[in-house]
Amino acid sequence: EVQLVQSGAEVKKPGESLKISCQGSGYRFTGYWIGWVRQMPGKGLEWVGIIYPADSDTRYSPSSQGHVTMSVDYSISTAYLQWNNLRASDTATYYCAAITVHGTYAFNVWGQGTMVTVSS
Amino acid sequence: EILMTQSPATLSVSPGERVTLSCRASESVSRNLAWYQQRPGQAPRLLIYGISTRAPGIPARFSGSGSGTEFTLTISSLQSEDFALYYCQQYNNRPPYTFGQGTKLEIK
């Protein structure tokens, strides 16, 4: 079974650092893009970015560029999303999702989400 | 950045009815359009990609159509489990691959 399993909920203070994870299984992790989607409380989906595990090629949304960093450790089939300076506005649920259908950039496999709360 | 606009924001319908959701792109996205369903407390689920191709396991009552900048998702006969949020997404050319703001299907 193809699945993505994300790390657990986090509570942080503004200015702190955080790295959340997403482990893939059931498919060739290095062969497909994996990305992140943000959902602020009660709001819609926001595309954060994607990374290609084989060579760490990354594409960020303009609003995320410079504030978050995507990375992978393909030896353990895991993708990461990292912040070095959290803001209260980063409070959201973050989904990782993979693109395993060739010829599209639609996310067809989703993780369960990681809730991040940033509050003083 | 391509802006995706969905309408209406909320749609009140009865089980068994046929419903059509709309999505408009600020510029042509060719065939690079997907639809997702999100039930309360769950992760989104891919329904349709490439305008009209159903993802594996998606019932035939879901269908997508459109071209260029105007797209629709049709649910032919609403089931109780279909009352949820629906998002369109474009993935044309360069990122960001933006989502619409969503349409909520609620029970009338």
Coordinates of C-alpha atoms in Angstrom, one line a residue:
Chain A
E1 CA 0.0 0.0 0.0
V2 CA 1.3 3.4 -1.0
Q3 CA 1.2 5.7 2.0
L4 CA 2.7 8.8 3.6
V5 CA 3.0 9.0 7.4
Q6 CA 3.7 12.4 8.9
S7 CA 5.2 13.4 12.3
G8 CA 3.0 14.4 15.2
A9 CA 1.5 17.8 16.2
E10 CA 3.9 20.5 17.4
V11 CA 3.5 23.5 19.7
K12 CA 6.2 26.2 19.3
K13 CA 6.9 29.8 20.2
P14 CA 7.5 32.6 17.7
G15 CA 11.1 32.7 16.6
E16 CA 11.7 29.0 17.3
S17 CA 12.8 26.4 14.8
L18 CA 10.9 23.4 13.6
K19 CA 11.3 20.4 11.3
I20 CA 8.4 18.2 10.4
S21 CA 8.7 14.9 8.5
C22 CA 6.8 12.7 6.1
Q23 CA 7.9 9.1 5.4
G24 CA 6.8 7.4 2.3
S25 CA 6.3 3.6 1.8
G26 CA 4.9 1.3 -0.8
Y27 CA 6.4 3.1 -3.8
R28 CA 9.8 4.2 -5.2
F29 CA 10.3 7.3 -3.1
T30 CA 13.1 8.7 -5.3
G31 CA 11.1 8.5 -8.5
Y32 CA 8.3 10.9 -7.8
W33 CA 7.8 14.5 -6.7
I34 CA 6.7 15.1 -3.1
G35 CA 5.2 18.3 -1.8
W36 CA 3.7 20.3 1.0
V37 CA 0.3 22.0 1.3
R38 CA -0.7 24.4 4.1
Q39 CA -4.2 24.7 5.5
M40 CA -4.6 27.5 8.1
P41 CA -7.5 27.0 10.6
G42 CA -10.8 27.1 8.8
K43 CA -9.2 28.1 5.5
G44 CA -8.5 26.5 2.1
L45 CA -5.5 24.7 0.7
E46 CA -2.2 26.6 -0.1
W47 CA 0.5 25.1 -2.3
V48 CA 3.8 25.5 -0.5
G49 CA 6.2 23.6 -2.8
I50 CA 7.6 20.4 -4.2
I51 CA 10.9 18.5 -4.1
Y52 CA 12.2 15.7 -6.3
P53 CA 13.9 13.2 -3.9
A54 CA 16.4 11.9 -6.4
D55 CA 18.3 15.2 -6.8
S56 CA 16.6 17.5 -4.3
D57 CA 15.3 19.8 -7.1
T58 CA 12.9 22.2 -5.3
R59 CA 10.2 24.5 -6.4
Y60 CA 8.7 26.9 -3.9
S61 CA 5.7 29.2 -3.9
P62 CA 6.7 32.9 -3.8
S63 CA 5.1 33.3 -0.4
S64 CA 7.1 30.3 1.0
Q65 CA 10.4 31.0 -0.6
G66 CA 13.0 32.1 2.0
H67 CA 10.8 31.2 5.0
V68 CA 10.6 27.4 4.8
T69 CA 13.1 24.8 3.5
M70 CA 12.2 21.5 2.0
S71 CA 14.6 18.6 2.1
V72 CA 14.7 14.8 1.8
D73 CA 16.7 11.9 3.2
Y74 CA 16.1 9.3 0.5
S75 CA 17.9 6.6 2.5
I76 CA 14.9 6.5 4.8
S77 CA 12.3 7.7 2.3
T78 CA 11.5 10.8 4.3
A79 CA 10.8 14.4 3.3
Y80 CA 11.1 17.3 5.6
L81 CA 9.7 20.8 5.9
Q82 CA 11.7 23.2 8.1
W83 CA 11.4 26.7 9.6
N84 CA 14.2 28.6 11.3
N85 CA 12.1 31.5 12.6
L86 CA 8.5 30.5 13.2
R87 CA 5.7 33.2 13.1
A88 CA 2.3 33.0 14.6
S89 CA 0.9 33.1 11.1
D90 CA 2.6 29.7 10.4
T91 CA -0.1 28.1 12.6
A92 CA -1.7 25.6 10.3
T93 CA -2.0 21.9 9.3
Y94 CA 0.7 20.9 6.9
Y95 CA 0.0 18.0 4.5
C96 CA 2.7 16.2 2.6
A97 CA 1.5 14.7 -0.7
A98 CA 3.1 12.8 -3.5
I99 CA 2.7 12.9 -7.2
T100 CA 2.9 9.3 -8.5
V101 CA 1.0 9.7 -11.7
H102 CA 3.2 10.5 -14.6
G103 CA 2.3 13.5 -16.8
T104 CA 0.6 15.4 -14.0
Y105 CA 1.5 17.5 -10.9
A106 CA -1.7 16.6 -9.1
F107 CA -1.1 15.2 -5.6
N108 CA -2.6 11.7 -5.6
V109 CA -1.2 10.4 -2.3
W110 CA -1.6 12.4 0.9
G111 CA -0.3 12.2 4.4
Q112 CA -2.5 12.6 7.4
G113 CA -1.4 16.1 8.2
T114 CA 0.8 17.7 10.9
M115 CA -0.8 20.4 13.0
V116 CA 1.6 23.2 13.9
T117 CA 0.7 25.7 16.5
V118 CA 2.9 28.8 17.0
S119 CA 1.9 30.9 20.0
S120 CA 3.7 32.8 22.7
Chain B
E1 CA 0.8 33.3 -10.4
I2 CA -2.5 31.9 -11.8
L3 CA -5.5 32.7 -9.7
M4 CA -8.2 30.0 -9.4
T5 CA -11.8 31.1 -8.5
Q6 CA -14.4 28.7 -7.5
S7 CA -18.1 29.3 -7.4
P8 CA -20.3 29.2 -5.5
A9 CA -18.6 29.3 -2.1
T10 CA -21.4 27.1 -0.6
L11 CA -24.0 24.9 -2.3
S12 CA -27.0 23.5 -0.5
V13 CA -28.3 20.4 -2.2
S14 CA -30.4 17.3 -1.3
P15 CA -29.1 13.7 -1.5
G16 CA -29.8 12.2 -4.9
E17 CA -29.5 15.5 -6.8
R18 CA -27.1 16.3 -9.5
V19 CA -24.7 19.1 -8.8
T20 CA -22.2 21.1 -10.8
L21 CA -19.3 23.0 -9.2
S22 CA -17.4 25.7 -11.2
C23 CA -13.7 26.7 -11.3
R24 CA -12.2 29.5 -13.4
A25 CA -8.5 30.2 -14.0
S26 CA -7.1 33.7 -14.5
E27 CA -5.3 32.4 -17.7
S28 CA -5.4 29.2 -19.7
V29 CA -4.1 26.1 -17.8
S30 CA -4.5 23.8 -20.8
R31 CA -5.4 20.3 -19.5
N32 CA -3.6 20.8 -16.2
L33 CA -6.5 20.9 -13.8
A34 CA -7.4 18.7 -10.9
W35 CA -10.2 18.4 -8.3
Y36 CA -9.9 17.3 -4.7
Q37 CA -12.5 16.4 -2.0
Q38 CA -11.9 17.1 1.6
R39 CA -14.1 15.7 4.3
P40 CA -14.1 17.3 7.8
G41 CA -11.1 16.3 9.7
Q42 CA -9.5 14.4 6.8
A43 CA -6.7 15.0 4.3
P44 CA -7.8 16.0 0.8
R45 CA -8.3 13.2 -1.7
L46 CA -7.6 13.5 -5.4
L47 CA -10.8 12.9 -7.5
I48 CA -9.9 14.1 -11.0
Y49 CA -6.8 15.1 -12.9
G50 CA -6.2 16.2 -16.4
I51 CA -9.6 17.9 -16.4
S52 CA -11.6 14.6 -16.7
T53 CA -9.5 11.5 -15.7
R54 CA -10.8 10.0 -12.5
A55 CA -8.2 8.9 -9.9
P56 CA -8.2 5.2 -9.0
G57 CA -11.1 4.2 -6.8
I58 CA -13.2 7.3 -7.5
P59 CA -16.8 6.5 -8.3
A60 CA -18.2 7.1 -11.8
R61 CA -20.7 9.6 -10.4
F62 CA -17.8 12.1 -10.3
S63 CA -16.9 13.7 -13.7
G64 CA -14.9 16.6 -14.8
S65 CA -15.1 18.8 -17.9
G66 CA -14.0 22.1 -19.4
S67 CA -11.1 23.6 -21.2
G68 CA -8.8 26.6 -21.1
T69 CA -10.0 28.7 -18.2
E70 CA -13.4 27.3 -17.4
F71 CA -13.9 23.9 -15.6
T72 CA -16.7 22.0 -13.9
L73 CA -17.0 19.1 -11.5
T74 CA -20.3 17.2 -11.7
I75 CA -21.6 14.7 -9.2
S76 CA -24.4 12.9 -10.9
S77 CA -26.4 11.7 -7.8
L78 CA -25.2 13.0 -4.4
Q79 CA -24.5 10.4 -1.7
S80 CA -24.3 11.3 2.0
E81 CA -20.5 10.9 1.9
D82 CA -20.2 13.5 -0.9
F83 CA -21.1 16.4 1.4
A84 CA -17.6 17.9 1.8
L85 CA -15.3 20.6 0.6
Y86 CA -14.1 20.6 -3.0
Y87 CA -11.0 22.3 -4.4
C88 CA -9.7 22.7 -7.9
Q89 CA -6.0 23.1 -8.6
Q90 CA -4.1 24.1 -11.7
Y91 CA -0.6 22.7 -12.4
N92 CA 0.2 24.4 -15.7
N93 CA 3.8 25.3 -16.6
R94 CA 5.7 26.8 -13.7
P95 CA 4.8 26.7 -10.0
P96 CA 3.1 27.7 -7.8
Y97 CA 0.4 25.2 -8.6
T98 CA -2.4 27.1 -7.1
F99 CA -5.7 25.9 -5.5
G100 CA -9.1 27.5 -5.7
Q101 CA -10.6 28.7 -2.4
G102 CA -13.0 25.8 -2.3
T103 CA -16.8 25.1 -2.6
K104 CA -18.6 23.6 0.4
L105 CA -21.4 21.1 -0.4
E106 CA -23.9 21.0 2.4
I107 CA -27.1 19.1 2.9
K108 CA -30.3 21.1 2.2

